[in-house]
CSV table of C-alpha atoms in Angstrom, one decimal:
chain,number,residue,atom,x,y,z
A,1,MET,CA,89.4,133.2,103.9
A,2,LYS,CA,89.1,134.3,107.3
A,3,ILE,CA,87.9,131.4,109.7
A,4,ALA,CA,87.6,132.2,113.2
A,5,VAL,CA,90.2,128.8,116.0
A,6,LEU,CA,88.4,129.4,119.1
A,7,GLY,CA,89.4,126.1,120.8
A,8,ALA,CA,93.0,123.6,119.9
A,9,TYR,CA,93.8,120.9,122.3
A,10,GLN,CA,97.1,118.1,121.7
A,11,THR,CA,96.9,114.4,124.1
A,12,LYS,CA,100.0,113.8,125.1
A,13,PHE,CA,102.1,111.9,122.1
A,14,GLY,CA,103.5,108.6,122.5
A,15,GLU,CA,103.1,104.4,123.8
A,16,LEU,CA,100.1,105.0,125.5
A,17,TRP,CA,98.5,101.2,126.2
A,18,ASP,CA,96.2,102.9,128.7
A,19,LYS,CA,94.5,104.6,125.7
A,20,SER,CA,92.1,103.4,123.2
A,21,LEU,CA,91.7,105.0,120.0
A,22,GLY,CA,88.1,105.9,121.3
A,23,ASP,CA,89.8,107.1,124.9
A,24,LEU,CA,91.8,110.0,122.3
A,25,ILE,CA,89.0,111.5,120.2
A,26,PHE,CA,86.7,111.2,123.5
A,27,GLU,CA,90.4,113.4,125.2
A,28,ALA,CA,90.7,115.9,122.0
A,29,GLY,CA,87.6,116.9,121.4
A,30,SER,CA,86.6,117.5,124.7
A,31,GLY,CA,89.8,119.2,124.9
A,32,ALA,CA,89.0,121.5,121.8
A,33,ILE,CA,85.4,122.4,123.3
A,34,ARG,CA,86.7,123.1,126.5
A,35,ASP,CA,89.2,125.2,125.5
A,36,ALA,CA,86.5,127.0,122.8
A,37,GLN,CA,84.5,127.7,125.1
A,38,ILE,CA,81.0,125.9,124.1
A,39,ASN,CA,78.2,124.2,124.7
A,40,LYS,CA,79.3,120.9,122.3
A,41,LYS,CA,75.6,121.2,121.4
A,42,LYS,CA,76.5,124.3,119.7
A,43,ILE,CA,79.0,122.0,116.8
A,44,GLN,CA,77.3,121.3,113.8
A,45,ILE,CA,79.2,119.0,112.2
A,46,ALA,CA,82.6,116.8,113.1
A,47,PHE,CA,85.5,115.0,110.9
A,48,ILE,CA,87.6,112.9,112.1
A,49,GLY,CA,90.9,112.6,110.0
A,50,ASN,CA,92.9,108.6,110.9
A,51,LYS,CA,94.4,106.5,108.5
A,52,LEU,CA,95.4,102.8,110.4
A,53,ALA,CA,91.9,102.5,112.3
A,54,GLY,CA,90.8,99.0,110.3
A,55,LYS,CA,94.0,97.5,109.9
A,56,LEU,CA,94.8,97.8,113.8
A,57,SER,CA,92.2,98.6,115.7
A,58,ASP,CA,89.4,96.6,113.9
A,59,GLN,CA,87.1,99.6,113.6
A,60,ASN,CA,86.3,101.6,110.5
A,61,HIS,CA,82.8,103.3,111.6
A,62,LEU,CA,84.7,106.1,113.3
A,63,GLY,CA,81.9,108.9,113.2
A,64,ALA,CA,79.9,107.0,114.8
A,65,LEU,CA,82.5,106.3,117.3
A,66,LEU,CA,83.3,109.7,117.6
A,67,ALA,CA,79.5,110.9,117.9
A,68,GLU,CA,79.7,107.9,121.1
A,69,ASN,CA,82.0,109.4,122.8
A,70,LEU,CA,81.6,113.2,122.8
A,71,GLY,CA,77.7,112.0,123.6
A,72,ILE,CA,77.4,114.0,119.6
A,73,ASN,CA,74.8,113.5,117.3
A,74,ILE,CA,75.3,115.8,114.5
A,75,PRO,CA,76.4,114.9,110.9
A,76,VAL,CA,80.8,113.0,111.9
A,77,VAL,CA,83.2,113.0,108.1
A,78,ARG,CA,85.8,109.8,108.2
A,79,ILE,CA,88.9,111.6,105.9
A,80,GLU,CA,91.5,109.2,105.1
A,81,ALA,CA,93.8,110.6,102.9
A,82,ALA,CA,97.4,108.4,104.4
A,83,CYS,CA,99.3,111.0,106.9
A,84,ALA,CA,97.2,113.9,105.5
A,85,SER,CA,94.2,112.2,106.9
A,86,GLY,CA,94.4,115.0,109.6
A,87,GLY,CA,95.2,117.8,107.2
A,88,VAL,CA,91.9,117.3,104.9
A,89,ALA,CA,90.4,117.1,108.0
A,90,VAL,CA,91.0,120.2,108.6
A,91,ALA,CA,90.3,121.5,105.1
A,92,GLN,CA,87.0,120.0,104.6
A,93,SER,CA,86.1,121.8,107.9
A,94,CYS,CA,87.1,124.9,106.5
A,95,MET,CA,85.1,124.2,103.4
A,96,ALA,CA,81.6,123.0,105.7
A,97,ILE,CA,82.0,126.8,107.1
A,98,GLU,CA,83.1,128.6,103.6
A,99,SER,CA,79.6,126.8,102.8
A,100,GLY,CA,77.7,128.7,104.6
A,101,GLN,CA,76.3,125.8,105.6
A,102,PHE,CA,77.4,125.5,109.4
A,103,ASP,CA,78.4,128.4,111.8
A,104,TYR,CA,80.4,125.9,114.3
A,105,ALA,CA,83.0,122.3,113.4
A,106,LEU,CA,84.8,120.5,115.2
A,107,VAL,CA,87.3,118.3,113.5
A,108,ILE,CA,89.6,115.8,115.7
A,109,GLY,CA,92.6,113.5,114.1
A,110,ALA,CA,93.0,110.7,115.5
A,111,GLU,CA,95.7,107.6,116.2
A,112,LYS,CA,96.2,104.2,117.7
A,113,MET,CA,99.1,102.1,115.6
A,114,THR,CA,101.4,100.7,119.1
A,115,ASP,CA,99.1,97.9,119.8
A,116,ARG,CA,100.7,95.4,117.4
A,117,LEU,CA,103.3,94.7,116.2
A,118,ILE,CA,106.0,96.8,114.4
A,119,ASP,CA,106.1,94.9,110.6
A,120,GLN,CA,102.0,95.1,110.8
A,121,VAL,CA,102.7,98.9,111.2
A,122,SER,CA,104.8,98.9,108.2
A,123,SER,CA,102.3,96.8,106.3
A,124,GLY,CA,99.8,98.8,107.2
A,125,LEU,CA,101.4,101.9,106.4
A,126,MET,CA,102.5,101.3,103.1
A,127,SER,CA,99.3,100.7,101.9
A,128,ALA,CA,99.6,104.1,100.9
A,129,ALA,CA,102.3,104.2,98.2
A,130,GLY,CA,102.1,102.4,94.7
A,131,ASN,CA,100.9,98.9,94.0
A,132,ASP,CA,104.2,98.7,92.3
A,133,GLU,CA,106.1,99.5,95.3
A,134,GLN,CA,104.4,97.4,97.7
A,135,GLN,CA,105.3,94.6,95.4
A,136,GLY,CA,108.8,95.8,94.6
A,137,GLY,CA,109.5,95.4,98.4
A,138,PHE,CA,110.1,99.4,99.9
A,139,SER,CA,108.5,100.1,103.6
A,140,PHE,CA,107.9,104.1,103.6
A,141,VAL,CA,111.2,104.7,105.0
A,142,GLY,CA,112.7,102.3,102.2
A,143,LEU,CA,110.7,105.7,99.6
A,144,TYR,CA,112.4,108.8,101.2
A,145,ALA,CA,115.9,107.1,100.9
A,146,LEU,CA,115.7,106.7,97.3
A,147,ILE,CA,115.0,110.1,97.4
A,148,ALA,CA,117.6,111.8,100.6
A,149,ARG,CA,120.5,109.8,98.0
A,150,LYS,CA,118.9,110.8,95.1
A,151,TYR,CA,119.3,114.9,96.7
A,152,LEU,CA,123.2,114.1,98.7
A,153,GLN,CA,123.5,112.9,94.4
A,154,ASP,CA,122.5,116.1,92.9
A,155,PHE,CA,124.1,118.9,95.4
A,156,SER,CA,126.4,119.8,97.9
A,157,ALA,CA,124.9,118.7,101.6
A,158,SER,CA,125.8,115.4,102.8
A,159,GLU,CA,124.5,112.9,105.3
A,160,LYS,CA,125.5,115.1,108.3
A,161,ASP,CA,123.6,117.0,106.9
A,162,LEU,CA,120.5,115.4,107.2
A,163,THR,CA,120.7,114.7,111.4
A,164,LEU,CA,120.5,118.6,111.5
A,165,PRO,CA,116.3,118.8,111.2
A,166,ALA,CA,116.3,115.7,113.5
A,167,ALA,CA,119.3,117.6,115.9
A,168,LYS,CA,116.5,120.2,116.1
A,169,ASN,CA,113.0,118.9,116.2
A,170,HIS,CA,114.5,116.7,119.5
A,171,TRP,CA,115.8,120.5,120.9
A,172,HIS,CA,112.3,121.8,120.1
A,173,ALA,CA,110.6,118.2,121.2
A,174,SER,CA,112.2,119.2,124.8
A,175,PHE,CA,110.4,122.1,125.3
A,176,ASN,CA,107.5,120.2,124.7
A,177,PRO,CA,106.0,118.0,127.2
A,178,LYS,CA,102.8,116.5,124.7
A,179,ALA,CA,105.8,115.2,122.7
A,180,GLN,CA,106.8,110.9,122.6
A,181,PHE,CA,110.8,112.5,122.7
A,182,PRO,CA,110.5,115.0,125.0
A,183,PHE,CA,114.7,115.4,125.1
A,184,PRO,CA,117.4,116.2,123.3
A,185,VAL,CA,119.4,114.5,120.5
A,186,THR,CA,122.9,114.9,119.2
A,187,VAL,CA,124.6,115.5,115.6
A,188,LYS,CA,126.5,112.5,116.7
A,189,GLN,CA,123.4,110.4,117.9
A,190,ILE,CA,122.0,110.6,114.9
A,191,LEU,CA,125.2,109.9,112.7
A,192,ALA,CA,125.6,106.7,115.0
A,193,SER,CA,123.1,105.6,114.8
A,194,ALA,CA,121.2,102.7,113.0
A,195,VAL,CA,120.9,102.6,109.1
A,196,VAL,CA,117.5,101.7,108.2
A,197,ALA,CA,117.3,102.7,105.0
A,198,ASP,CA,120.7,103.7,103.6
A,199,PRO,CA,121.6,106.9,103.6
A,200,LEU,CA,119.1,107.3,106.8
A,201,ARG,CA,118.5,106.2,110.0
A,202,LEU,CA,116.6,105.2,113.1
A,203,LEU,CA,116.8,109.6,114.4
A,204,GLU,CA,116.4,110.6,111.2
A,205,CYS,CA,112.7,108.9,110.8
A,206,SER,CA,110.3,110.0,112.2
A,207,PRO,CA,108.3,107.3,115.3
A,208,VAL,CA,105.0,105.1,115.9
A,209,SER,CA,103.0,107.1,117.8
A,210,ASP,CA,99.4,107.2,120.0
A,211,GLY,CA,98.1,110.6,120.0
A,212,ALA,CA,94.6,112.9,118.6
A,213,ALA,CA,94.7,116.6,118.4
A,214,ALA,CA,91.4,119.2,117.7
A,215,LEU,CA,90.2,122.8,116.9
A,216,VAL,CA,86.6,123.8,117.2
A,217,LEU,CA,86.8,126.3,114.0
A,218,ALA,CA,83.3,128.5,113.4
A,219,ASN,CA,82.4,131.3,111.0
A,220,PRO,CA,83.7,134.9,112.1
A,221,ARG,CA,80.8,136.2,112.3
A,222,VAL,CA,79.0,133.6,114.9
A,223,ALA,CA,82.7,133.4,116.8
A,224,SER,CA,82.1,138.0,117.1
A,225,LYS,CA,80.9,137.2,120.4
A,226,ASN,CA,83.0,134.4,122.2
A,227,LYS,CA,84.5,135.1,125.2
A,228,THR,CA,88.2,133.6,123.7
A,229,LYS,CA,90.8,135.6,124.1
A,230,ASN,CA,93.9,136.1,121.6
A,231,ARG,CA,92.3,135.1,118.4
A,232,VAL,CA,93.5,133.3,116.5
A,233,TYR,CA,92.5,132.5,111.9
A,234,ILE,CA,93.2,130.3,109.3
A,235,THR,CA,93.4,132.8,106.4
A,236,ALA,CA,94.1,129.7,103.7
A,237,SER,CA,92.9,126.8,103.0
A,238,SER,CA,94.7,124.1,99.9
A,239,GLN,CA,95.3,121.0,99.1
A,240,ALA,CA,96.3,119.9,95.9
A,241,SER,CA,97.7,116.6,94.6
A,242,THR,CA,100.2,114.5,92.3
A,243,SER,CA,101.1,110.5,92.0
A,244,LEU,CA,100.9,107.9,94.2
A,245,SER,CA,104.2,106.8,92.7
A,246,LEU,CA,106.7,108.1,92.5
A,247,SER,CA,107.6,106.0,89.6
A,248,GLN,CA,105.7,108.2,87.8
A,249,ARG,CA,107.3,112.0,88.8
A,250,LYS,CA,109.6,113.8,87.0
A,251,SER,CA,111.6,114.5,89.7
A,252,LEU,CA,112.2,112.6,93.2
A,253,THR,CA,113.6,115.7,95.1
A,254,GLN,CA,110.5,118.2,94.2
A,255,ILE,CA,107.6,117.5,95.6
A,256,ASN,CA,104.4,119.3,93.1
A,257,SER,CA,101.4,119.1,95.0
A,258,SER,CA,103.8,121.0,98.2
A,259,LYS,CA,104.7,123.4,95.5
A,260,LEU,CA,101.0,123.6,94.0
A,261,ALA,CA,99.0,123.7,97.7
A,262,SER,CA,101.1,126.6,98.5
A,263,GLN,CA,101.3,128.0,95.7
A,264,LYS,CA,97.4,128.6,95.8
A,265,ALA,CA,97.3,129.3,99.2
A,266,TYR,CA,100.1,132.3,99.2
A,267,GLN,CA,97.6,134.1,96.5
A,268,GLN,CA,94.3,132.7,99.3
A,269,ALA,CA,96.0,134.9,101.9
A,270,GLY,CA,97.2,137.1,100.2
A,271,LEU,CA,101.2,137.2,101.4
A,272,GLY,CA,104.3,135.4,100.2
A,273,PRO,CA,106.5,133.0,101.9
A,274,LYS,CA,108.7,135.8,102.7
A,275,ASP,CA,106.2,136.7,105.5
A,276,LEU,CA,105.9,133.6,107.8
A,277,SER,CA,107.2,134.2,111.1
A,278,LEU,CA,106.3,129.8,112.0
A,279,LEU,CA,105.8,126.7,109.4
A,280,GLU,CA,104.9,124.0,110.6
A,281,VAL,CA,105.6,121.4,108.2
A,282,HIS,CA,105.6,117.8,107.4
A,283,ASP,CA,109.5,116.4,108.5
A,284,CYS,CA,108.6,112.2,108.9
A,285,PHE,CA,112.2,111.5,108.1
A,286,SER,CA,114.9,114.2,107.5
A,287,ILE,CA,114.6,114.2,104.1
A,288,ALA,CA,111.6,115.4,104.0
A,289,GLU,CA,112.0,119.0,106.0
A,290,ILE,CA,115.3,119.6,104.2
A,291,ILE,CA,112.6,119.0,100.8
A,292,ALA,CA,109.5,120.8,102.4
A,293,LEU,CA,111.7,124.2,102.1
A,294,GLU,CA,112.7,124.7,99.2
A,295,ASP,CA,109.1,122.9,98.3
A,296,LEU,CA,107.3,125.7,100.2
A,297,GLY,CA,109.6,128.4,98.0
A,298,ILE,CA,111.4,129.8,101.0
A,299,TYR,CA,115.1,128.5,99.9
A,300,GLN,CA,115.9,128.1,96.1
A,301,LYS,CA,115.8,124.3,94.9
A,302,GLY,CA,118.8,122.6,96.6
A,303,GLU,CA,119.8,125.2,100.0
A,304,GLY,CA,116.7,123.7,102.2
A,305,PHE,CA,119.9,122.3,103.8
A,306,ILE,CA,121.5,125.6,104.4
A,307,ALA,CA,118.4,127.2,106.3
A,308,GLU,CA,119.1,123.9,108.7
A,309,ARG,CA,122.9,125.0,108.8
A,310,ASN,CA,123.0,128.5,110.2
A,311,GLY,CA,120.6,128.4,112.6
A,312,GLU,CA,117.2,130.3,111.3
A,313,VAL,CA,114.8,127.5,111.2
A,314,ARG,CA,115.6,127.3,114.8
A,315,LEU,CA,114.0,128.7,117.6
A,316,GLY,CA,115.0,132.2,118.4
A,317,GLY,CA,116.1,132.3,115.1
A,318,LYS,CA,114.8,134.8,111.8
A,319,ARG,CA,111.8,131.9,111.1
A,320,PRO,CA,111.6,128.0,113.1
A,321,VAL,CA,110.6,125.8,112.3
A,322,ASN,CA,108.4,122.5,114.1
A,323,LEU,CA,108.2,123.8,116.7
A,324,SER,CA,106.6,121.5,118.3
A,325,GLY,CA,109.2,119.5,117.8
A,326,GLY,CA,107.9,117.6,114.5
A,327,LEU,CA,107.3,114.2,113.3
A,328,LYS,CA,110.4,113.3,115.0
A,329,ALA,CA,110.3,114.4,118.3
A,330,CYS,CA,106.5,115.8,119.3
A,331,GLY,CA,105.7,111.8,117.3
A,332,HIS,CA,103.6,111.0,114.0
A,333,PRO,CA,100.3,109.0,114.8
A,334,VAL,CA,99.6,109.8,111.0
A,335,GLY,CA,95.8,110.8,110.8
A,336,ALA,CA,95.9,112.9,114.3
A,337,THR,CA,99.6,115.1,112.6
A,338,GLY,CA,97.9,117.2,110.2
A,339,VAL,CA,96.3,119.2,113.1
A,340,LYS,CA,98.4,119.0,115.4
A,341,GLN,CA,100.4,120.7,113.6
A,342,VAL,CA,97.3,123.9,113.2
A,343,VAL,CA,97.1,124.0,116.6
A,344,GLU,CA,101.0,124.2,117.3
A,345,ILE,CA,100.8,126.8,115.7
A,346,VAL,CA,97.3,128.6,117.0
A,347,ASP,CA,99.3,128.1,120.9
A,348,GLN,CA,102.8,130.3,119.4
A,349,LEU,CA,99.9,133.0,117.6
A,350,ARG,CA,97.8,132.8,121.1
A,351,ASP,CA,101.0,133.1,122.7
A,352,ARG,CA,101.0,130.5,125.0
A,353,ALA,CA,103.3,127.7,124.4
A,354,GLY,CA,104.8,127.9,127.7
A,355,LYS,CA,108.5,127.6,126.6
A,356,ARG,CA,109.0,126.9,123.4
A,357,GLN,CA,107.0,130.8,122.5
A,358,ALA,CA,108.8,132.2,119.7
A,359,LYS,CA,109.1,136.0,119.9
A,360,GLY,CA,106.7,138.2,116.6
A,361,LEU,CA,104.7,135.6,115.4
A,362,LYS,CA,102.6,136.8,113.1
A,363,VAL,CA,101.8,134.6,109.9
A,364,GLY,CA,102.4,130.5,110.5
A,365,LEU,CA,101.7,127.9,107.4
A,366,THR,CA,101.4,124.2,108.1
A,367,HIS,CA,102.2,121.9,105.8
A,368,ASN,CA,100.8,117.9,105.5
A,369,LEU,CA,102.2,115.0,103.5
A,370,GLY,CA,99.8,112.6,102.6
A,371,GLY,CA,102.0,109.2,101.2
A,372,THR,CA,105.3,110.0,99.6
A,373,GLY,CA,103.4,113.5,98.7
A,374,GLY,CA,100.7,111.8,96.9
A,375,THR,CA,98.3,114.5,99.0
A,376,ALA,CA,99.8,117.8,100.6
A,377,VAL,CA,97.7,120.7,102.5
A,378,VAL,CA,98.8,123.6,103.4
A,379,HIS,CA,96.5,126.7,105.9
A,380,ILE,CA,98.3,129.4,106.4
A,381,LEU,CA,97.3,130.9,109.8
A,382,GLN,CA,97.0,135.1,111.2
A,383,LYS,CA,96.3,136.5,114.3
B,1,MET,CA,98.0,87.8,101.9
B,2,HIS,CA,98.2,89.2,98.7
B,3,SER,CA,94.3,88.0,96.0
B,4,PRO,CA,96.1,85.1,93.0
B,5,ILE,CA,93.0,87.7,90.7
B,6,ALA,CA,95.3,90.6,91.5
B,7,ASN,CA,98.3,89.4,92.1
B,8,TRP,CA,97.5,87.9,88.1
B,9,ARG,CA,96.6,90.9,86.6
B,10,HIS,CA,99.5,92.8,88.8
B,11,LYS,CA,101.7,91.1,86.5
B,12,LYS,CA,100.7,91.0,83.1
B,13,GLU,CA,102.2,95.0,82.9
B,14,GLU,CA,104.9,93.8,85.1
B,15,TYR,CA,106.4,91.1,82.4
B,16,ARG,CA,106.4,93.9,80.6
B,17,TYR,CA,110.6,94.8,81.9
B,18,LEU,CA,110.9,91.0,81.3
B,19,ASP,CA,114.9,90.8,80.1
B,20,LYS,CA,114.5,95.4,79.6
B,21,ILE,CA,117.3,97.0,80.2
B,22,GLY,CA,117.9,100.3,82.3
B,23,LYS,CA,119.7,102.9,84.6
B,24,ILE,CA,118.9,103.1,88.9
B,25,ILE,CA,117.5,106.6,89.6
B,26,SER,CA,118.3,105.9,93.1
B,27,PHE,CA,118.4,102.9,95.2
B,28,THR,CA,118.5,101.6,98.6
B,29,LYS,CA,119.4,99.8,100.8
B,30,ILE,CA,116.2,98.1,103.4
B,31,TYR,CA,117.1,97.1,106.7
B,32,ASN,CA,113.2,96.7,108.0
B,33,LEU,CA,110.1,95.9,106.5
B,34,PRO,CA,106.4,95.1,105.8
B,35,GLU,CA,105.4,92.1,106.8
B,36,GLY,CA,106.4,89.1,104.4
B,37,PHE,CA,109.7,89.8,102.7
B,38,GLY,CA,111.8,88.1,103.9
B,39,LYS,CA,115.5,88.1,104.4
B,40,LEU,CA,117.2,91.4,106.1
B,41,PRO,CA,118.8,93.7,104.4
B,42,TYR,CA,118.5,94.1,100.5
B,43,TYR,CA,118.2,96.2,98.1
B,44,THR,CA,116.3,97.9,96.6
B,45,ALA,CA,115.6,100.9,93.2
B,46,LEU,CA,114.3,102.8,91.1
B,47,VAL,CA,115.3,102.2,87.6
B,48,GLY,CA,114.8,104.2,84.5
B,49,PHE,CA,114.4,102.8,80.7
B,50,ARG,CA,115.4,104.1,77.5
B,51,ASN,CA,111.6,104.6,76.7
B,52,GLY,CA,111.0,107.1,79.9
B,53,LYS,CA,109.0,105.0,81.8
B,54,LYS,CA,110.2,104.4,85.7
B,55,MET,CA,109.9,100.9,87.4
B,56,PRO,CA,110.3,100.7,91.3
B,57,GLY,CA,112.3,96.6,92.5
B,58,GLN,CA,114.5,94.7,94.0
B,59,LEU,CA,117.5,94.1,93.0
B,60,VAL,CA,119.8,91.0,92.9
B,61,LEU,CA,123.4,92.0,93.0
B,62,GLU,CA,125.6,88.8,93.1
B,63,GLY,CA,128.9,90.3,94.5
B,64,LYS,CA,128.5,93.6,92.4
B,65,GLU,CA,127.6,96.6,94.4
B,66,PRO,CA,125.0,99.0,93.1
B,67,GLN,CA,126.2,102.9,92.1
B,68,ILE,CA,122.9,105.2,90.6
B,69,GLU,CA,123.2,105.7,87.3
B,70,SER,CA,123.8,101.1,87.2
B,71,LYS,CA,123.1,99.2,84.4
B,72,VAL,CA,120.5,96.4,85.7
B,73,ARG,CA,118.6,94.0,83.9
B,74,GLY,CA,114.8,92.9,84.7
B,75,VAL,CA,115.1,89.1,85.6
B,76,ILE,CA,112.0,86.9,86.8
B,77,ARG,CA,112.6,85.9,91.0
B,78,ARG,CA,111.0,85.6,93.4
B,79,ILE,CA,109.5,88.2,95.8
B,80,GLY,CA,108.5,87.7,98.9
B,81,VAL,CA,108.9,84.6,100.8
B,82,PRO,CA,105.3,83.5,101.6
B,83,ASN,CA,103.1,81.6,104.0
B,84,ARG,CA,101.1,78.6,104.3
B,85,LYS,CA,98.6,79.8,102.8
B,86,ASP,CA,100.5,82.5,100.6
B,87,ILE,CA,100.3,82.0,97.1
B,88,ILE,CA,104.1,81.9,95.7
B,89,ASN,CA,104.6,85.6,93.7
B,90,TYR,CA,107.4,85.5,91.2
B,91,GLY,CA,107.6,89.1,90.1
B,92,ILE,CA,109.8,91.0,88.7
B,93,LYS,CA,113.8,92.0,90.2
B,94,PHE,CA,116.1,93.9,88.5
B,95,LYS,CA,120.0,92.1,87.5
B,96,LEU,CA,123.2,94.6,87.9
B,97,ILE,CA,124.9,93.5,84.5
């Protein structure tokens, strides 16, 4: 697979009270088109990833909302796959171009979450969990807390180890002006923050956020005429599924869909986990980043936390993870996240990530989960 | 708000766990919650049964502290706090034994 990324753009993530869902879609979409240096009339199809607009913005007809805001009349498809909506939208855009029917595609991930009270947001998010889990009084942090407790029981990690991804990602976000929380927090501050669902604490949880991100993708045949410099290509796009509910899985500490999607992606790109220079992984809660490092084949089972301890996943380390600040500190407007991860890797590979720019990069991977991993999407990008 | 019909359909499956004894696979104490779940904090768990089935649900402690591997029994309890227009939802919770 070889798909050219011509344009990439992310809005500021955060509590954006002066911006509607339509405003966010407009800013991200027009930003990516501008970055691609093409006329918007060239775009032949668009995809929009979003989870909660029906519940939180009273709007389900997002294809038409996108068309209205960007002034385009092409087919637009809305994708919903919980927190993986953005990643699946990118995957569908790749498929559209691979099919040969379209040369240019626009993909936008957008979410507006802060117009409503937190219990409404929380119950909207829980529609991504199994019915038995909803009935059982779980929140998403509660479900990930089950995973975290089992991980602490089965392996030699401590509660302090759970804080390390959050502290690292806040440090990365302190170099990212588009992050929701562009400031560092210490392990001590994380350990002192309120317990939300034992053993997970407030500062180990991704926030409620508004934001959008967008990409312009193209068939490399037509992209060769494009003026953009430092071209980046998507060389693998892979999606896999596992059961909706944790109760239907063999293991609590392994997300099978992540394993399947990444194995297929490595095969597509013709490389392995050792070839990766950087990753953006789905750290909705701190434990999720640790498990992702294992499921993606980079570390052995039960050893993901060691990479967090020895610093090799930090900026300046051997293989930085979540240079954007991740979901934890860059923010998690759920439908936007999977697209933002690709935007971050594109910016890094194009050497335009500012103070958080890593050096010597060749291959980047994005990993986006829906729910507790019922859906997983992996993309690999190369210069 | 719960659909009474969906609730009735769901109960037929859920009540299979009434009086069944299982073990806690993992658990948590929840300090924040979705709409309609009443008093905080409360404990929830994933419970495993001898036939290999697993079921998530709230724990009834009655003064005991849960642990991984603790034995529990399925009991009927009210689930959450209904608003004025909602049905009063009864379902399975797991009591530590």
